PDB file of C-alpha atoms in Angstrom:
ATOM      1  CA  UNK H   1       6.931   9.272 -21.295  1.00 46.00           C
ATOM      2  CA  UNK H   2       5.697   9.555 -17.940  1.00 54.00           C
ATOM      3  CA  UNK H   3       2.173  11.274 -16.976  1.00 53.00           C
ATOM      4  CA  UNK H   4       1.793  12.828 -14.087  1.00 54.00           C
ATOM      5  CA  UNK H   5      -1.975  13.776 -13.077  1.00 55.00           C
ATOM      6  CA  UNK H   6      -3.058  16.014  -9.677  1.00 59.00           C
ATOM      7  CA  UNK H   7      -6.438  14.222  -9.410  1.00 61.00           C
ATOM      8  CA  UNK H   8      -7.253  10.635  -9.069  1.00 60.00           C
ATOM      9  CA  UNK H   9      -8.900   8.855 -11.429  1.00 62.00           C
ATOM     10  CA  UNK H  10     -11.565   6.234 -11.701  1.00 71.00           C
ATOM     11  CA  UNK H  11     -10.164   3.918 -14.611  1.00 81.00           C
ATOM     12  CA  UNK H  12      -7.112   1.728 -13.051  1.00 88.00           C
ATOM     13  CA  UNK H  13      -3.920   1.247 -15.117  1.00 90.00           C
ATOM     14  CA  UNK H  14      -4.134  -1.943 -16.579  1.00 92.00           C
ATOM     15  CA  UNK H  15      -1.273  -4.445 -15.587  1.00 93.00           C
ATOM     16  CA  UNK H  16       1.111  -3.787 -18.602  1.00 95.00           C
ATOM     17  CA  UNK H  17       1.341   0.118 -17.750  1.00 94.00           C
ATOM     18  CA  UNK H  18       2.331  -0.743 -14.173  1.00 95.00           C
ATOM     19  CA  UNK H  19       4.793  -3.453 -15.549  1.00 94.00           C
ATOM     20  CA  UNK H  20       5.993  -1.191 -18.055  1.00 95.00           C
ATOM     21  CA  UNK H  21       7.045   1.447 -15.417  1.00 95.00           C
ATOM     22  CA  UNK H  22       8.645  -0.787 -12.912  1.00 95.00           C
ATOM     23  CA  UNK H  23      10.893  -2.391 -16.024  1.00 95.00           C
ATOM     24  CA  UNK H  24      11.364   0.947 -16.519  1.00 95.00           C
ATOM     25  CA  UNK H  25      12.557   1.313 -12.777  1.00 96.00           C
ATOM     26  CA  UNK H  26      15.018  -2.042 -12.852  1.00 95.00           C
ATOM     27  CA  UNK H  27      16.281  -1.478 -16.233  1.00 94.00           C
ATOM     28  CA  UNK H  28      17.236   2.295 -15.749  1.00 94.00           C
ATOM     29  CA  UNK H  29      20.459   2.928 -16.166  1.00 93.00           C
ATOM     30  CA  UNK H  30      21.350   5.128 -13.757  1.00 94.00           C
ATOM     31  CA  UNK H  31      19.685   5.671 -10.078  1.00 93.00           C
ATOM     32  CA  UNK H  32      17.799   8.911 -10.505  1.00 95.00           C
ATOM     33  CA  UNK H  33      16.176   7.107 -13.693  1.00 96.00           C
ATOM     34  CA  UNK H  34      15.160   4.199 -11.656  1.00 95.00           C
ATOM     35  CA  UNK H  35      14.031   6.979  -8.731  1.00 95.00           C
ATOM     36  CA  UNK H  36      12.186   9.010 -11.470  1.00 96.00           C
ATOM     37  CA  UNK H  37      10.089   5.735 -12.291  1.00 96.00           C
ATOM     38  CA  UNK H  38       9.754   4.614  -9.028  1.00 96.00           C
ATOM     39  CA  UNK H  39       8.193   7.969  -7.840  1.00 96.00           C
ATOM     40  CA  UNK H  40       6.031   7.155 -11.426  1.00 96.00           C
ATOM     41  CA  UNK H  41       4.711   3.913  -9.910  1.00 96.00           C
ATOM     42  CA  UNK H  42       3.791   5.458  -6.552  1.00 95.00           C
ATOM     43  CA  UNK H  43       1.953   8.362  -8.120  1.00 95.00           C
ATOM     44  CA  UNK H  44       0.158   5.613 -10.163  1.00 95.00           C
ATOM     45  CA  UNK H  45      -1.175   3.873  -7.580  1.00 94.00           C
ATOM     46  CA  UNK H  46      -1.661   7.077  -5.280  1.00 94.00           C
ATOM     47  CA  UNK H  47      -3.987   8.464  -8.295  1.00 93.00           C
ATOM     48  CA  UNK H  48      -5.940   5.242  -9.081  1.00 93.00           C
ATOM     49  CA  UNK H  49      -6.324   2.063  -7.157  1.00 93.00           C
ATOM     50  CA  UNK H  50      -4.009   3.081  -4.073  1.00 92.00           C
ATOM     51  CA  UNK H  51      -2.307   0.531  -1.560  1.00 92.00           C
ATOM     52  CA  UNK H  52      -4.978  -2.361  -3.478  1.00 93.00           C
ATOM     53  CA  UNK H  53      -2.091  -1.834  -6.144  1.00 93.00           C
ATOM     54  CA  UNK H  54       0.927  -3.454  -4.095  1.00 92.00           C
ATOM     55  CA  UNK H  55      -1.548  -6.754  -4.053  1.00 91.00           C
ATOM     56  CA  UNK H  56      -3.059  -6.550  -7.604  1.00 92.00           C
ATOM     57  CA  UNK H  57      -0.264  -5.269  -9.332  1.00 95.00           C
ATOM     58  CA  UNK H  58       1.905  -7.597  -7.841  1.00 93.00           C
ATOM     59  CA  UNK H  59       4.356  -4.958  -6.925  1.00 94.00           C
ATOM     60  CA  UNK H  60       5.848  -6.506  -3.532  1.00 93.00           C
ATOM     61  CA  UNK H  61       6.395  -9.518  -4.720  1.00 93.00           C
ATOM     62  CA  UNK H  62       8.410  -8.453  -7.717  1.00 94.00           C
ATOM     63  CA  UNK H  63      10.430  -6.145  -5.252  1.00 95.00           C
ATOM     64  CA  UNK H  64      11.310  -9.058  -3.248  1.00 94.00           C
ATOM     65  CA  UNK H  65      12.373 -11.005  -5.917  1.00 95.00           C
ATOM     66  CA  UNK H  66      14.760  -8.385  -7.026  1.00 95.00           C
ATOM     67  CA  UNK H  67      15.578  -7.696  -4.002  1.00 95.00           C
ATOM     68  CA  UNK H  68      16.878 -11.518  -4.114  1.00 94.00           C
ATOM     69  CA  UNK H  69      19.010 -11.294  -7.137  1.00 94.00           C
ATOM     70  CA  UNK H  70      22.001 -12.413  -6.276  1.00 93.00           C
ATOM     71  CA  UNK H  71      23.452 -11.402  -9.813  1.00 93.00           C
ATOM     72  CA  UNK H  72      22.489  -8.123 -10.744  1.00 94.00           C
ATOM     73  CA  UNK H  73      23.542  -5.339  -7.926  1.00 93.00           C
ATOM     74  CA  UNK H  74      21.620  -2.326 -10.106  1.00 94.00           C
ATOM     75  CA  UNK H  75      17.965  -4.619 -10.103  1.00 95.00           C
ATOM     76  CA  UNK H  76      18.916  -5.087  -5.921  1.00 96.00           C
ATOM     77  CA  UNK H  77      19.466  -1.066  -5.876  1.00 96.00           C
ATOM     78  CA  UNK H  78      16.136  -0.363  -8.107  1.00 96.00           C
ATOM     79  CA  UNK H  79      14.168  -2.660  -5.979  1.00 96.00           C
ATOM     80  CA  UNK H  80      15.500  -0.611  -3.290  1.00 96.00           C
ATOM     81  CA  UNK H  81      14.541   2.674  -4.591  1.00 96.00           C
ATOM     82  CA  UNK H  82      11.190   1.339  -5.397  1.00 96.00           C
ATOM     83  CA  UNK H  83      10.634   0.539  -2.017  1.00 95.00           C
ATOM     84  CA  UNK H  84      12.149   3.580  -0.665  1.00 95.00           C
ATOM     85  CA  UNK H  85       9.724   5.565  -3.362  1.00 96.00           C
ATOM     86  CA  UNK H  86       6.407   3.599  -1.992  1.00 95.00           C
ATOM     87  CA  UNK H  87       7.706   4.099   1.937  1.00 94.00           C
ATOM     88  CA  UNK H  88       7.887   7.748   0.802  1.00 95.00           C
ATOM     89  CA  UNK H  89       4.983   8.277  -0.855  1.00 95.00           C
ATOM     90  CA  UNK H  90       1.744   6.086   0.238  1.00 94.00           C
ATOM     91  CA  UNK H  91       2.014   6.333   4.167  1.00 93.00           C
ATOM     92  CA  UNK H  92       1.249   9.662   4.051  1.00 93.00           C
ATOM     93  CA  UNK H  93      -1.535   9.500   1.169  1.00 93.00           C
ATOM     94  CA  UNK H  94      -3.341   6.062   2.374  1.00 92.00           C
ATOM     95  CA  UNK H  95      -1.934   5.555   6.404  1.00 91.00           C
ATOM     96  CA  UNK H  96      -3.063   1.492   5.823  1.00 90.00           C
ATOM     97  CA  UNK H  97      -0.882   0.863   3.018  1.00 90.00           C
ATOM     98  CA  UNK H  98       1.660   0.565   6.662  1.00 89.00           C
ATOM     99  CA  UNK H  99      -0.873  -2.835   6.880  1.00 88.00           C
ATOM    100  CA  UNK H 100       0.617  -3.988   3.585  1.00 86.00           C
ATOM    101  CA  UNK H 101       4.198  -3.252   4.129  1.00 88.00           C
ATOM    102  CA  UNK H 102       4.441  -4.130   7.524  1.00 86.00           C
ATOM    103  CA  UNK H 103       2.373  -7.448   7.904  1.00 84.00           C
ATOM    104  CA  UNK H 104       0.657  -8.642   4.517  1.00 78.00           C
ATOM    105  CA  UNK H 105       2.383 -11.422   3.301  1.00 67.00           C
ATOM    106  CA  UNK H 106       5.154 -11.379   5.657  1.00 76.00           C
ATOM    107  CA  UNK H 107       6.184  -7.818   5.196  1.00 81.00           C
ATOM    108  CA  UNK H 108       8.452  -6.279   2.995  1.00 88.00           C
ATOM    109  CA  UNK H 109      11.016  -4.936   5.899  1.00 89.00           C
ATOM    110  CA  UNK H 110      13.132  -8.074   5.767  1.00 91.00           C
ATOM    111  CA  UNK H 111      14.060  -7.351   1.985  1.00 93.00           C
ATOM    112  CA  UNK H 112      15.267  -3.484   2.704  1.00 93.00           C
ATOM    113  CA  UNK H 113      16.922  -4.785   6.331  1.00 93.00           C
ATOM    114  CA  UNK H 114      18.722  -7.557   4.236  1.00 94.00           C
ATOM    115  CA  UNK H 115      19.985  -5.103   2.070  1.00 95.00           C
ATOM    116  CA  UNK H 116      21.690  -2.531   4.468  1.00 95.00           C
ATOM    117  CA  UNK H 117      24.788  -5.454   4.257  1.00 94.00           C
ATOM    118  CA  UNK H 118      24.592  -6.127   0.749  1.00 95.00           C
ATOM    119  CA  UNK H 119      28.641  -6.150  -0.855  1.00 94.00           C
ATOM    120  CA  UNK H 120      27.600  -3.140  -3.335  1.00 94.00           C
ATOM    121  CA  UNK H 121      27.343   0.595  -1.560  1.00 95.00           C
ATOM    122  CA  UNK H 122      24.766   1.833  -3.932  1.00 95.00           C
ATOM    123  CA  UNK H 123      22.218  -1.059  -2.997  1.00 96.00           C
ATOM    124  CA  UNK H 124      22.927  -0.608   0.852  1.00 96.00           C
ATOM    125  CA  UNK H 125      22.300   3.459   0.092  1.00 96.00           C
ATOM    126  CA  UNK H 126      19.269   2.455  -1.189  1.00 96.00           C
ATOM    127  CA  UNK H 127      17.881   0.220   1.572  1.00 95.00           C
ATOM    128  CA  UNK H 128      18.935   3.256   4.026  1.00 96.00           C
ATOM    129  CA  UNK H 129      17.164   5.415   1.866  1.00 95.00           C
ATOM    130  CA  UNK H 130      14.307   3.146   1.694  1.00 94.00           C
ATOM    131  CA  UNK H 131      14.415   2.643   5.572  1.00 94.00           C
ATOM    132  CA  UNK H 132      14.183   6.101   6.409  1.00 95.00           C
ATOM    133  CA  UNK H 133      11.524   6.593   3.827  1.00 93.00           C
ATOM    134  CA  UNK H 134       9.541   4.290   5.895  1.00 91.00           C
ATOM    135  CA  UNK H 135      10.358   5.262   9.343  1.00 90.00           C
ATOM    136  CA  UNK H 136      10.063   8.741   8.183  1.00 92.00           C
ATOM    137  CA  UNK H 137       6.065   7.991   7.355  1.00 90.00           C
ATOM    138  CA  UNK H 138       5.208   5.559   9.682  1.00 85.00           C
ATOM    139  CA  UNK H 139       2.594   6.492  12.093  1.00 81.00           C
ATOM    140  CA  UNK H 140       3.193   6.545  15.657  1.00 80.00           C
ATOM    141  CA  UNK H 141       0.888   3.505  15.671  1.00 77.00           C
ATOM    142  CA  UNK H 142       2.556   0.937  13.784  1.00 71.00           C
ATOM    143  CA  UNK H 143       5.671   1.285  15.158  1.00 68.00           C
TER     144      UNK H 143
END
C-alpha cells in the first residue's frame, strides 16, 4: 500500500522501504503500475531526505543498471519511468537535484538518451517521456 503524506517529515525511510518501492516499480506488471510507484519513490524522497536520496538510496545507480539489461525490455521501460518520474518531480521541489542528474557520477542522461533507440517501443516511450520530464524542469541555468 502506498502512503502518500502533504508534509515532510523528519524520520527518513529506511533502505528496505525505498527498495521495496522501486521492486515494486521494475516488477509491475503493467506501465501505469510501475508509473504509480515511481511517482511513490519521488514523493518519498521529496517528503524526507530529498535529492540526498538518489546518493544514499542508491537510486541512480540501480536505474542505470536496469537501464543496462539487455534481457528484460519491461525492467529497461521501468527504469525509464523512474527516471522520467524523478525528472518530473524533484527539479521543481529541490532545483539542485539538476546537480545530481546532470553531473554527479557521470550523469544519468546517457542511460535515458541510450534508450530513445532501444528495439522495444514501450522502453523508447519511456526515455521520451523521461526526456521531456527533464527538459520540461530544467532550469534555464543548467541547460
Amino acid at each position: 500500500m502506498i502512503v502518500k503524506s502533504s508534509t515532510p517529515s523528519d524520520v527518513p525511510p529506511t533502505q528496505e522501504e525505498v527498495s521495496s518501492l522501486m521492486n515494486t516499480a521494475f516488477t509491475a506488471q503493467t506501465s501505469q503500475q510501475s508509473l504509480d510507484a515511481s511517482y511513490a519513490v519521488s514523493t518519498v524522497l521529496i517528503n524526507s531526505v530529498g535529492f540526498r536520496g538518489l546518493r544514499i538510496y542508491g537510486i541512480l545507480d540501480e536505474i542505470k543498471k536496469a537501464a543496462a539489461d539487455k534481457k528484460d525490455g519491461a525492467r529497461r521501460e521501468s527504469a525509464m519511468n523512474l527516471l522520467g518520474a524523478l525528472f518530473e518531480r524533484l527539479p521543481p521541489a529541490q532545483p539542485i537535484s539538476e546537480i545530481c542528474f546532470l553531473v554527479q557520477a557521470g550523469g544519468i542522461l546517457a542511460p535515458a538518451l541510450d534508450a530513445l533507440a532501444d528495439k522495444g517501443s514501450v522502453v523508447r516511450e519511456s526515455a521520451q517521456y523521461a526526456l521531456d520530464a527533464l527538459f520540461t524542469n530544467l532550469s534555464p541555468e543548467a541547460m
